[in-house]
């Protein structure tokens, strides 16, 4: 086991209890009862919690996940109250310069990240210009000396948060030596937030995988200190391995174990996805920047009282699925996904690829934007870049519905993007038009047919259609004992219908 201190882990009472684990894939029970022949109520057909939570014997158990999650926590700032000094390097030119935002807005987001965590407080913050962000100390000599003096004169600081994607192991070591406190970057702060919000097996495993680069970086720093003392090259017992080699091997073994566990979860997710497809439920992924209102929108579209949206960054770490109905009474499944954030390394997104993989298999994507946010344009670019990196199919990108949420916070809102739908999920404004557009796109993307079928009322044809298709209208022809039924039906279900009732 590595010898690093377990100080960034969230062990305070406000964090979710480690023993209460759920599936990484959660299916809302709202409207998920089997329906009988009287199906006009529109309840969802046949998909029960047993379909979702019936695990095979080979599936990873809670204890194994919890062991991996708690076994090796990256070194950090410790438990209890944290007093954070935030430094934002304002890059003046070059490839690292931000063109769609400002230093002030980036600082505001960094403050928001810190405030997300219980017992963390921003004691001071500073924006400093730099022309040398690649240097190990980031700033030029004058600005660095000014910053160091300011940090040392601020009482009670427990850590400095440098608002950049990732600090190299060398930069981290140099800065900590200069400032005398722990130094964090966006990667480590966001991972700490993730760790505090992790509740399910899949979230905990994906966080553990994302922490590997941090552990590796900390290991390099610790081994560099040992090497200076001549300890890293010493052989351990009769193993033939140096201390350095042992630590690197243990970390590699941990990474392989986590990846193996995630692969087992990925197979389970594939099975669940196959079950949903078999049930013929269209799947709609709801995506957007963190805290843009995705969960509030899904609650408004489904009426699921079990959903409790929180005004908090990264409140959702797991895929959850919630049943809702479109104007035609067609049942669809809305998938709530993890929110995105700017300036996060690819390793973090890659670690959550198992969760985000569901998006590729959707029938439609809804991109939710907080149109009241001053960085809404930059946030849109970040979300689209992540979707591009995830290699989302062109058919989903071209059919994606963009909604401008929180228009109730803007006086006389006028969209500059004619295809975007203005809504307020909280006030439930604009949802009828959204449902109409969703239905239109779902019919196109799933290849469903809208048909008028003549049925014999003395047979089970009508009840079968209620179970296997979406019945929109029934016109009874009493003197013939028949009816003309308007349905939305998939090609596969229509094939079964013809085989059962027409012999074709």
Tab-separated table of C-alpha atoms in Angstrom:
chain	number	residue	atom	x	y	z
A	1	UNK	CA	0.000	0.000	0.000
A	2	UNK	CA	1.279	3.491	-0.780
A	3	UNK	CA	2.297	5.560	2.194
A	4	UNK	CA	0.620	8.841	1.187
A	5	UNK	CA	-1.566	10.498	3.779
A	6	UNK	CA	-5.328	10.047	3.438
A	7	UNK	CA	-6.196	13.686	3.832
A	8	UNK	CA	-8.220	14.743	0.799
A	9	UNK	CA	-10.931	12.179	1.378
A	10	UNK	CA	-14.299	13.336	2.624
A	11	UNK	CA	-14.937	11.740	5.977
A	12	UNK	CA	-16.990	14.450	7.669
A	13	UNK	CA	-20.643	13.799	8.634
A	14	UNK	CA	-21.941	15.936	5.769
A	15	UNK	CA	-20.600	13.553	3.134
A	16	UNK	CA	-22.717	10.594	1.967
A	17	UNK	CA	-22.303	7.486	4.142
A	18	UNK	CA	-19.965	5.011	2.523
A	19	UNK	CA	-22.010	1.962	3.431
A	20	UNK	CA	-25.148	2.960	1.564
A	21	UNK	CA	-24.373	2.004	-2.015
A	22	UNK	CA	-26.767	1.866	-4.897
A	23	UNK	CA	-26.374	0.789	-8.493
A	24	UNK	CA	-24.366	3.142	-10.695
A	25	UNK	CA	-27.401	3.025	-12.945
A	26	UNK	CA	-30.582	4.084	-11.157
A	27	UNK	CA	-34.035	3.768	-12.646
A	28	UNK	CA	-36.727	6.043	-11.304
A	29	UNK	CA	-39.701	4.130	-9.977
A	30	UNK	CA	-42.025	6.964	-10.949
A	31	UNK	CA	-44.670	5.503	-13.292
A	32	UNK	CA	-42.761	2.241	-13.616
A	33	UNK	CA	-45.604	-0.154	-12.855
A	34	UNK	CA	-46.751	-2.883	-15.200
A	35	UNK	CA	-49.986	-1.885	-16.816
A	36	UNK	CA	-53.067	-3.924	-17.426
A	37	UNK	CA	-55.244	-4.018	-20.511
A	38	UNK	CA	-56.790	-0.678	-19.621
A	39	UNK	CA	-53.727	1.213	-20.744
A	40	UNK	CA	-55.086	4.586	-21.629
A	41	UNK	CA	-53.715	5.922	-18.360
A	42	UNK	CA	-50.337	5.874	-20.088
A	43	UNK	CA	-48.368	4.089	-17.414
A	44	UNK	CA	-45.113	2.516	-18.452
A	45	UNK	CA	-45.162	-1.062	-19.647
A	46	UNK	CA	-43.339	-3.913	-18.063
A	47	UNK	CA	-40.014	-2.413	-16.928
A	48	UNK	CA	-39.712	-2.949	-13.194
A	49	UNK	CA	-36.970	-2.422	-10.644
A	50	UNK	CA	-36.248	-6.154	-10.839
A	51	UNK	CA	-35.182	-5.643	-14.456
A	52	UNK	CA	-32.618	-3.125	-13.272
A	53	UNK	CA	-31.371	-4.457	-9.972
A	54	UNK	CA	-31.230	-8.180	-10.652
A	55	UNK	CA	-27.499	-8.706	-10.475
A	56	UNK	CA	-25.658	-11.743	-11.726
A	57	UNK	CA	-23.517	-13.706	-9.286
A	58	UNK	CA	-20.300	-12.387	-10.795
A	59	UNK	CA	-21.185	-8.740	-10.151
A	60	UNK	CA	-18.877	-6.660	-7.939
A	61	UNK	CA	-20.137	-6.342	-4.360
A	62	UNK	CA	-20.408	-3.279	-2.144
A	63	UNK	CA	-17.521	-4.217	0.139
A	64	UNK	CA	-15.087	-4.574	-2.754
A	65	UNK	CA	-16.056	-1.172	-4.164
A	66	UNK	CA	-15.800	0.527	-0.775
A	67	UNK	CA	-12.357	-0.998	-0.227
A	68	UNK	CA	-11.117	0.395	-3.537
A	69	UNK	CA	-12.715	3.779	-2.814
A	70	UNK	CA	-11.214	4.231	0.653
A	71	UNK	CA	-8.007	2.230	0.219
A	72	UNK	CA	-5.824	4.932	-1.287
A	73	UNK	CA	-7.064	8.499	-1.045
A	74	UNK	CA	-4.824	11.177	-2.617
A	75	UNK	CA	-3.018	13.487	-0.253
A	76	UNK	CA	-4.773	16.794	0.187
A	77	UNK	CA	-5.802	19.428	2.662
A	78	UNK	CA	-7.220	17.300	5.457
A	79	UNK	CA	-10.537	17.036	7.228
A	80	UNK	CA	-12.493	19.754	8.973
A	81	UNK	CA	-12.586	23.422	8.077
A	82	UNK	CA	-10.466	24.630	5.195
A	83	UNK	CA	-9.433	28.219	4.572
A	84	UNK	CA	-8.584	28.612	0.894
A	85	UNK	CA	-6.589	31.304	-0.889
A	86	UNK	CA	-7.482	31.320	-4.614
A	87	UNK	CA	-4.990	32.400	-7.277
A	88	UNK	CA	-6.120	32.817	-10.873
A	89	UNK	CA	-3.327	33.133	-13.466
A	90	UNK	CA	-4.560	35.519	-16.176
A	91	UNK	CA	-2.734	34.341	-19.295
A	92	UNK	CA	-2.125	37.283	-21.608
A	93	UNK	CA	-1.375	35.431	-24.844
A	94	UNK	CA	-0.558	32.047	-26.355
A	95	UNK	CA	-2.504	28.803	-26.567
A	96	UNK	CA	-3.569	28.917	-22.910
A	97	UNK	CA	-5.279	32.296	-23.187
A	98	UNK	CA	-9.071	32.071	-22.697
A	99	UNK	CA	-10.931	33.896	-25.469
A	100	UNK	CA	-14.582	33.213	-24.583
A	101	UNK	CA	-14.452	34.273	-20.951
A	102	UNK	CA	-12.731	36.695	-18.602
A	103	UNK	CA	-10.403	36.281	-15.639
A	104	UNK	CA	-13.132	37.649	-13.358
A	105	UNK	CA	-15.665	35.045	-14.487
A	106	UNK	CA	-13.122	32.258	-14.173
A	107	UNK	CA	-12.363	33.431	-10.638
A	108	UNK	CA	-16.094	33.475	-9.835
A	109	UNK	CA	-16.352	29.852	-10.957
A	110	UNK	CA	-13.368	28.903	-8.792
A	111	UNK	CA	-15.055	30.554	-5.795
A	112	UNK	CA	-18.221	28.599	-6.634
A	113	UNK	CA	-16.268	25.333	-6.582
A	114	UNK	CA	-14.858	26.060	-3.126
A	115	UNK	CA	-18.243	27.164	-1.783
A	116	UNK	CA	-19.759	23.884	-2.951
A	117	UNK	CA	-17.825	22.094	-0.221
A	118	UNK	CA	-19.015	22.129	3.370
A	119	UNK	CA	-16.545	23.717	5.788
A	120	UNK	CA	-14.479	25.242	2.983
A	121	UNK	CA	-14.123	29.030	2.993
A	122	UNK	CA	-12.446	31.463	0.610
A	123	UNK	CA	-10.343	33.767	2.798
A	124	UNK	CA	-8.809	35.764	-0.045
A	125	UNK	CA	-8.369	35.692	-3.795
A	126	UNK	CA	-6.197	37.366	-6.398
A	127	UNK	CA	-5.956	37.572	-10.198
A	128	UNK	CA	-2.380	37.904	-11.435
A	129	UNK	CA	-1.282	38.288	-15.042
A	130	UNK	CA	1.308	35.931	-16.453
A	131	UNK	CA	3.147	35.543	-19.700
A	132	UNK	CA	4.818	32.300	-18.611
A	133	UNK	CA	2.069	29.814	-17.558
A	134	UNK	CA	4.282	26.884	-18.603
A	135	UNK	CA	6.959	27.769	-16.051
A	136	UNK	CA	7.056	25.655	-12.909
A	137	UNK	CA	6.202	28.700	-10.781
A	138	UNK	CA	3.651	29.931	-13.391
A	139	UNK	CA	4.361	33.623	-12.788
A	140	UNK	CA	7.268	35.899	-13.495
A	141	UNK	CA	9.697	36.677	-10.685
A	142	UNK	CA	8.084	39.958	-9.590
A	143	UNK	CA	4.505	38.692	-9.510
A	144	UNK	CA	5.568	35.471	-7.818
A	145	UNK	CA	7.358	37.330	-5.013
A	146	UNK	CA	4.314	39.606	-4.555
A	147	UNK	CA	2.004	36.583	-4.422
A	148	UNK	CA	4.221	34.697	-1.974
A	149	UNK	CA	4.340	37.680	0.362
A	150	UNK	CA	0.543	38.103	0.218
A	151	UNK	CA	-0.056	34.407	0.984
A	152	UNK	CA	2.337	34.418	3.933
A	153	UNK	CA	0.755	37.571	5.346
A	154	UNK	CA	-2.771	36.104	5.238
A	155	UNK	CA	-3.396	34.303	8.543
A	156	UNK	CA	-4.896	30.843	8.822
A	157	UNK	CA	-4.573	29.666	5.213
A	158	UNK	CA	-4.715	25.869	4.951
A	159	UNK	CA	-4.343	25.597	1.155
A	160	UNK	CA	-3.820	27.613	-2.013
A	161	UNK	CA	-6.085	26.825	-4.968
A	162	UNK	CA	-4.310	27.667	-8.236
A	163	UNK	CA	-7.130	27.944	-10.782
A	164	UNK	CA	-5.561	25.917	-13.615
A	165	UNK	CA	-6.456	22.511	-15.086
A	166	UNK	CA	-3.495	20.562	-13.737
A	167	UNK	CA	-0.275	21.401	-12.004
A	168	UNK	CA	2.719	19.247	-12.798
A	169	UNK	CA	4.281	17.289	-9.937
A	170	UNK	CA	7.298	19.591	-10.132
A	171	UNK	CA	5.200	22.782	-9.996
A	172	UNK	CA	3.188	21.449	-7.091
A	173	UNK	CA	6.337	20.645	-5.118
A	174	UNK	CA	7.970	24.010	-5.870
A	175	UNK	CA	4.858	25.997	-4.907
A	176	UNK	CA	4.286	24.066	-1.690
A	177	UNK	CA	7.884	24.621	-0.667
A	178	UNK	CA	7.578	28.344	-1.403
A	179	UNK	CA	4.219	28.880	0.321
A	180	UNK	CA	4.384	26.314	3.127
A	181	UNK	CA	0.815	25.027	2.590
A	182	UNK	CA	-0.954	22.460	0.414
A	183	UNK	CA	-1.455	23.527	-3.237
A	184	UNK	CA	-4.522	22.414	-5.228
A	185	UNK	CA	-5.581	22.703	-8.876
A	186	UNK	CA	-9.020	22.411	-10.511
A	187	UNK	CA	-8.568	18.694	-11.036
A	188	UNK	CA	-7.993	17.962	-7.355
A	189	UNK	CA	-10.746	20.317	-6.128
A	190	UNK	CA	-13.348	18.880	-8.505
A	191	UNK	CA	-12.334	15.342	-7.577
A	192	UNK	CA	-12.807	16.229	-3.910
A	193	UNK	CA	-16.327	17.470	-4.718
A	194	UNK	CA	-16.951	14.238	-6.620
A	195	UNK	CA	-15.725	12.186	-3.674
A	196	UNK	CA	-18.117	13.985	-1.314
A	197	UNK	CA	-21.072	13.414	-3.681
A	198	UNK	CA	-20.291	9.798	-4.613
A	199	UNK	CA	-23.056	7.412	-3.612
A	200	UNK	CA	-23.063	4.564	-6.109
A	201	UNK	CA	-20.642	1.811	-7.028
A	202	UNK	CA	-19.955	3.221	-10.450
A	203	UNK	CA	-19.363	6.785	-9.218
A	204	UNK	CA	-16.943	5.574	-6.551
A	205	UNK	CA	-14.997	3.408	-8.995
A	206	UNK	CA	-14.807	6.155	-11.614
A	207	UNK	CA	-13.581	8.638	-9.013
A	208	UNK	CA	-10.988	6.122	-7.816
A	209	UNK	CA	-9.776	5.773	-11.402
A	210	UNK	CA	-9.668	9.550	-11.892
A	211	UNK	CA	-7.555	9.848	-8.734
A	212	UNK	CA	-4.795	7.647	-10.172
A	213	UNK	CA	-3.005	10.569	-11.920
A	214	UNK	CA	-3.047	12.499	-8.624
A	215	UNK	CA	-1.644	9.519	-6.771
A	216	UNK	CA	1.029	9.122	-9.428
A	217	UNK	CA	1.939	12.795	-9.176
A	218	UNK	CA	2.114	12.652	-5.371
A	219	UNK	CA	4.213	9.489	-5.634
A	220	UNK	CA	6.744	11.238	-7.867
A	221	UNK	CA	7.051	14.064	-5.346
A	222	UNK	CA	7.421	11.719	-2.391
A	223	UNK	CA	9.984	9.575	-4.232
A	224	UNK	CA	11.931	12.659	-5.300
A	225	UNK	CA	12.269	13.594	-1.626
A	226	UNK	CA	13.329	10.040	-0.787
A	227	UNK	CA	15.874	9.975	-3.606
A	228	UNK	CA	17.462	13.122	-2.210
A	229	UNK	CA	17.937	11.138	0.992
A	230	UNK	CA	19.085	8.035	-0.909
A	231	UNK	CA	16.074	5.956	0.190
A	232	UNK	CA	14.213	5.433	-3.069
A	233	UNK	CA	16.834	3.143	-4.616
A	234	UNK	CA	17.102	0.775	-1.666
A	235	UNK	CA	15.997	-2.805	-2.192
A	236	UNK	CA	13.224	-4.214	-0.016
A	237	UNK	CA	13.942	-7.532	1.636
A	238	UNK	CA	14.836	-10.202	-0.865
A	239	UNK	CA	12.281	-9.144	-3.458
A	240	UNK	CA	14.802	-7.677	-5.874
A	241	UNK	CA	12.637	-4.529	-6.131
A	242	UNK	CA	13.587	-1.061	-5.000
A	243	UNK	CA	11.175	0.877	-2.817
A	244	UNK	CA	10.357	3.059	-5.832
A	245	UNK	CA	9.540	0.021	-7.988
A	246	UNK	CA	7.302	-1.464	-5.269
A	247	UNK	CA	5.279	1.745	-4.953
A	248	UNK	CA	4.876	2.035	-8.724
A	249	UNK	CA	3.838	-1.614	-9.026
A	250	UNK	CA	1.229	-1.310	-6.249
A	251	UNK	CA	-0.262	1.759	-7.913
A	252	UNK	CA	-0.402	-0.017	-11.279
A	253	UNK	CA	-2.083	-3.052	-9.677
A	254	UNK	CA	-4.668	-0.773	-8.060
A	255	UNK	CA	-5.400	0.897	-11.408
A	256	UNK	CA	-5.852	-2.487	-13.131
A	257	UNK	CA	-8.206	-3.681	-10.388
A	258	UNK	CA	-10.370	-0.553	-10.729
A	259	UNK	CA	-10.458	-0.857	-14.529
A	260	UNK	CA	-11.461	-4.508	-14.238
A	261	UNK	CA	-14.282	-3.626	-11.831
A	262	UNK	CA	-15.464	-0.833	-14.145
A	263	UNK	CA	-15.466	-3.219	-17.092
A	264	UNK	CA	-17.782	-5.529	-15.176
A	265	UNK	CA	-20.051	-2.561	-14.502
A	266	UNK	CA	-19.877	-1.607	-18.175
A	267	UNK	CA	-21.134	-5.063	-19.135
A	268	UNK	CA	-23.966	-4.692	-16.639
A	269	UNK	CA	-24.835	-1.316	-18.148
A	270	UNK	CA	-24.869	-2.869	-21.626
A	271	UNK	CA	-27.356	-5.457	-20.381
A	272	UNK	CA	-29.591	-2.754	-18.909
A	273	UNK	CA	-29.411	-0.790	-22.152
A	274	UNK	CA	-30.423	-3.898	-24.097
A	275	UNK	CA	-33.409	-4.350	-21.769
A	276	UNK	CA	-34.528	-0.778	-22.410
A	277	UNK	CA	-34.199	-1.209	-26.175
A	278	UNK	CA	-36.104	-4.487	-26.002
A	279	UNK	CA	-38.926	-2.685	-24.205
A	280	UNK	CA	-39.012	-0.165	-27.054
A	281	UNK	CA	-38.741	2.935	-24.888
A	282	UNK	CA	-37.135	5.921	-26.655
A	283	UNK	CA	-34.184	7.267	-24.657
A	284	UNK	CA	-33.497	10.996	-24.289
A	285	UNK	CA	-30.212	12.149	-22.747
A	286	UNK	CA	-30.409	15.504	-20.965
A	287	UNK	CA	-27.000	17.192	-20.930
A	288	UNK	CA	-25.462	20.526	-20.060
A	289	UNK	CA	-22.982	22.493	-17.987
A	290	UNK	CA	-23.068	21.757	-14.289
A	291	UNK	CA	-25.922	23.451	-12.400
A	292	UNK	CA	-27.740	24.459	-15.608
A	293	UNK	CA	-31.042	22.939	-14.441
A	294	UNK	CA	-31.068	19.460	-16.024
A	295	UNK	CA	-32.609	17.702	-13.031
A	296	UNK	CA	-35.205	20.448	-12.554
A	297	UNK	CA	-36.192	20.089	-16.206
A	298	UNK	CA	-36.545	16.308	-15.971
A	299	UNK	CA	-38.662	16.694	-12.834
A	300	UNK	CA	-40.922	19.157	-14.683
A	301	UNK	CA	-41.232	16.878	-17.729
A	302	UNK	CA	-41.962	13.703	-15.735
A	303	UNK	CA	-43.660	14.896	-12.557
A	304	UNK	CA	-41.261	12.673	-10.623
A	305	UNK	CA	-41.537	13.927	-7.038
A	306	UNK	CA	-38.590	11.732	-6.059
A	307	UNK	CA	-36.224	14.081	-7.885
A	308	UNK	CA	-34.798	16.760	-5.592
A	309	UNK	CA	-32.703	19.229	-7.619
A	310	UNK	CA	-29.942	21.006	-5.685
A	311	UNK	CA	-28.402	24.383	-6.446
A	312	UNK	CA	-24.941	22.874	-6.330
A	313	UNK	CA	-22.120	22.055	-8.716
A	314	UNK	CA	-21.894	18.354	-9.607
A	315	UNK	CA	-24.969	17.352	-7.586
A	316	UNK	CA	-25.509	14.561	-10.155
A	317	UNK	CA	-22.674	12.048	-10.621
A	318	UNK	CA	-24.672	9.033	-11.774
A	319	UNK	CA	-26.912	8.250	-14.681
A	320	UNK	CA	-30.515	8.150	-13.514
A	321	UNK	CA	-33.487	7.354	-15.756
A	322	UNK	CA	-36.977	8.787	-15.361
A	323	UNK	CA	-40.143	7.934	-17.294
A	324	UNK	CA	-42.252	10.658	-18.866
A	325	UNK	CA	-44.948	11.026	-21.486
A	326	UNK	CA	-45.149	13.008	-24.706
A	327	UNK	CA	-48.358	14.625	-26.052
A	328	UNK	CA	-49.231	11.436	-27.973
A	329	UNK	CA	-49.035	9.481	-24.670
A	330	UNK	CA	-45.844	7.822	-25.912
A	331	UNK	CA	-43.633	6.894	-22.945
A	332	UNK	CA	-39.998	7.997	-23.120
A	333	UNK	CA	-37.063	7.685	-20.716
A	334	UNK	CA	-35.173	10.843	-19.747
A	335	UNK	CA	-31.535	10.187	-18.761
A	336	UNK	CA	-30.015	12.633	-16.261
A	337	UNK	CA	-26.237	12.851	-16.744
A	338	UNK	CA	-23.212	14.353	-15.009
A	339	UNK	CA	-22.704	18.064	-15.672
A	340	UNK	CA	-19.674	19.459	-17.477
A	341	UNK	CA	-17.128	22.088	-16.436
A	342	UNK	CA	-14.548	24.084	-18.344
A	343	UNK	CA	-10.836	23.391	-18.097
A	344	UNK	CA	-10.976	19.813	-16.908
A	345	UNK	CA	-8.333	17.373	-18.147
A	346	UNK	CA	-9.274	14.533	-20.475
A	347	UNK	CA	-8.399	11.968	-17.793
A	348	UNK	CA	-11.384	13.095	-15.724
A	349	UNK	CA	-13.823	12.819	-18.618
A	350	UNK	CA	-12.250	9.501	-19.635
A	351	UNK	CA	-12.768	8.145	-16.128
A	352	UNK	CA	-16.495	8.809	-16.466
A	353	UNK	CA	-16.717	7.343	-19.966
A	354	UNK	CA	-18.735	4.372	-18.717
A	355	UNK	CA	-21.411	6.748	-17.437
A	356	UNK	CA	-21.327	8.984	-20.503
A	357	UNK	CA	-21.361	6.006	-22.870
A	358	UNK	CA	-25.155	5.903	-22.492
A	359	UNK	CA	-25.381	9.180	-24.385
A	360	UNK	CA	-24.095	7.530	-27.574
A	361	UNK	CA	-26.988	5.077	-27.482
A	362	UNK	CA	-29.713	7.684	-26.985
A	363	UNK	CA	-32.424	8.434	-29.499
A	364	UNK	CA	-32.184	12.173	-28.800
A	365	UNK	CA	-30.078	14.680	-26.829
A	366	UNK	CA	-31.481	17.745	-25.082
A	367	UNK	CA	-28.774	20.334	-24.403
A	368	UNK	CA	-29.824	22.518	-21.469
A	369	UNK	CA	-28.221	25.947	-21.139
A	370	UNK	CA	-28.461	28.351	-18.229
A	371	UNK	CA	-29.131	31.337	-20.437
A	372	UNK	CA	-28.989	33.704	-17.442
A	373	UNK	CA	-25.352	32.835	-16.724
A	374	UNK	CA	-22.802	35.428	-17.891
A	375	UNK	CA	-20.653	32.651	-19.374
A	376	UNK	CA	-23.454	30.844	-21.197
A	377	UNK	CA	-21.685	31.028	-24.592
A	378	UNK	CA	-18.431	29.656	-23.166
A	379	UNK	CA	-20.371	26.924	-21.359
A	380	UNK	CA	-22.049	25.888	-24.623
A	381	UNK	CA	-18.664	25.618	-26.347
A	382	UNK	CA	-17.339	23.451	-23.499
A	383	UNK	CA	-20.321	21.081	-23.621
A	384	UNK	CA	-20.091	20.710	-27.408
A	385	UNK	CA	-16.344	20.050	-27.163
A	386	UNK	CA	-16.927	17.274	-24.634
A	387	UNK	CA	-19.601	15.728	-26.855
A	388	UNK	CA	-17.188	15.895	-29.773
A	389	UNK	CA	-14.466	14.188	-27.711
A	390	UNK	CA	-16.961	11.492	-26.729
A	391	UNK	CA	-17.473	10.824	-30.458
A	392	UNK	CA	-21.232	11.253	-30.290
A	393	UNK	CA	-22.778	10.081	-33.600
A	394	UNK	CA	-23.570	12.784	-36.175
A	395	UNK	CA	-27.253	11.823	-36.180
A	396	UNK	CA	-27.507	12.790	-32.497
A	397	UNK	CA	-25.534	16.008	-32.898
A	398	UNK	CA	-27.657	17.170	-35.833
A	399	UNK	CA	-30.998	16.372	-34.144
A	400	UNK	CA	-30.004	17.777	-30.732
A	401	UNK	CA	-32.557	20.146	-29.181
A	402	UNK	CA	-31.057	23.185	-27.444
A	403	UNK	CA	-33.121	24.747	-24.677
A	404	UNK	CA	-32.448	28.097	-23.056
A	405	UNK	CA	-33.354	27.547	-19.424
A	406	UNK	CA	-33.961	30.150	-16.671
A	407	UNK	CA	-35.488	32.749	-19.014
A	408	UNK	CA	-37.593	33.834	-16.038
A	409	UNK	CA	-34.435	35.449	-14.656
A	410	UNK	CA	-34.052	37.724	-17.709
A	411	UNK	CA	-36.387	40.644	-18.444
A	412	UNK	CA	-37.936	40.505	-21.939
A	413	UNK	CA	-35.681	37.670	-23.077
A	414	UNK	CA	-35.067	37.516	-26.822
A	415	UNK	CA	-33.036	34.610	-28.199
A	416	UNK	CA	-30.373	35.278	-30.793
A	417	UNK	CA	-30.571	31.620	-31.805
A	418	UNK	CA	-33.888	30.986	-33.600
A	419	UNK	CA	-33.775	27.178	-33.226
A	420	UNK	CA	-33.311	27.278	-29.451
A	421	UNK	CA	-36.350	26.861	-27.207
A	422	UNK	CA	-36.775	29.384	-24.369
A	423	UNK	CA	-38.026	27.708	-21.194
A	424	UNK	CA	-38.124	27.984	-17.436
A	425	UNK	CA	-37.969	24.505	-15.938
A	426	UNK	CA	-38.626	25.890	-12.457
A	427	UNK	CA	-41.715	27.867	-13.562
A	428	UNK	CA	-42.688	25.143	-16.098
A	429	UNK	CA	-42.804	27.682	-18.931
A	430	UNK	CA	-42.335	26.587	-22.553
A	431	UNK	CA	-42.548	22.863	-21.786
A	432	UNK	CA	-45.483	22.117	-24.119
A	433	UNK	CA	-43.490	23.258	-27.142
A	434	UNK	CA	-40.463	21.314	-25.906
A	435	UNK	CA	-42.533	18.120	-25.598
A	436	UNK	CA	-43.901	18.671	-29.108
A	437	UNK	CA	-40.410	19.044	-30.595
A	438	UNK	CA	-39.125	16.056	-28.621
A	439	UNK	CA	-41.951	13.917	-29.982
A	440	UNK	CA	-41.295	15.052	-33.540
A	441	UNK	CA	-37.595	14.179	-33.292
A	442	UNK	CA	-38.240	10.862	-31.514
A	443	UNK	CA	-40.624	9.697	-34.233
A	444	UNK	CA	-37.947	10.527	-36.833
A	445	UNK	CA	-34.962	9.078	-34.972
A	446	UNK	CA	-36.595	5.811	-33.889
A	447	UNK	CA	-38.231	5.067	-37.229
A	448	UNK	CA	-41.634	4.673	-35.587
A	449	UNK	CA	-44.729	4.650	-37.807
A	450	UNK	CA	-47.959	6.575	-37.315
A	451	UNK	CA	-50.663	4.224	-38.636
A	452	UNK	CA	-54.442	3.821	-38.739
A	453	UNK	CA	-55.151	0.153	-38.060
A	454	UNK	CA	-58.556	-1.466	-38.327
A	455	UNK	CA	-59.061	-3.974	-35.505
A	456	UNK	CA	-61.702	-6.561	-34.661
A	457	UNK	CA	-63.076	-5.734	-31.211
A	458	UNK	CA	-63.886	-9.369	-30.490
A	459	UNK	CA	-60.171	-10.199	-30.515
A	460	UNK	CA	-57.259	-9.078	-28.354
A	461	UNK	CA	-55.906	-6.749	-31.044
A	462	UNK	CA	-56.818	-3.520	-29.248
A	463	UNK	CA	-55.416	-4.574	-25.868
A	464	UNK	CA	-52.256	-5.816	-27.614
A	465	UNK	CA	-51.785	-2.409	-29.267
A	466	UNK	CA	-52.233	-0.655	-25.933
A	467	UNK	CA	-49.444	-2.783	-24.500
A	468	UNK	CA	-46.993	-2.734	-27.395
A	469	UNK	CA	-47.589	0.647	-29.063
A	470	UNK	CA	-48.817	4.165	-28.294
A	471	UNK	CA	-52.551	4.422	-28.981
A	472	UNK	CA	-53.510	7.974	-29.895
A	473	UNK	CA	-57.137	7.603	-30.926
A	474	UNK	CA	-59.830	4.924	-31.226
A	475	UNK	CA	-62.803	5.372	-33.566
A	476	UNK	CA	-65.375	2.606	-32.910
A	477	UNK	CA	-67.533	1.312	-35.796
A	478	UNK	CA	-70.315	-0.242	-33.727
A	479	UNK	CA	-72.317	-1.974	-36.470
A	480	UNK	CA	-69.181	-3.774	-37.680
A	481	UNK	CA	-67.843	-4.635	-34.228
A	482	UNK	CA	-64.555	-3.034	-35.209
A	483	UNK	CA	-62.522	0.131	-34.651
A	484	UNK	CA	-59.960	2.253	-36.441
A	485	UNK	CA	-57.014	2.777	-34.116
A	486	UNK	CA	-54.423	5.500	-34.645
A	487	UNK	CA	-51.093	4.281	-33.212
A	488	UNK	CA	-47.413	5.161	-33.038
A	489	UNK	CA	-45.633	1.838	-33.407
A	490	UNK	CA	-42.100	0.650	-34.022
A	491	UNK	CA	-41.228	-1.391	-37.089
A	492	UNK	CA	-40.447	-4.420	-34.904
A	493	UNK	CA	-43.750	-4.208	-33.015
A	494	UNK	CA	-45.676	-3.726	-36.251
A	495	UNK	CA	-44.021	-6.841	-37.641
A	496	UNK	CA	-45.171	-8.807	-34.584
A	497	UNK	CA	-48.675	-7.378	-34.913
A	498	UNK	CA	-48.984	-8.478	-38.525
A	499	UNK	CA	-47.663	-11.948	-37.733
A	500	UNK	CA	-50.088	-12.386	-34.814
A	501	UNK	CA	-53.261	-10.946	-36.315
A	502	UNK	CA	-52.994	-10.892	-40.101
A	503	UNK	CA	-50.838	-13.960	-40.738
A	504	UNK	CA	-48.346	-11.916	-42.735
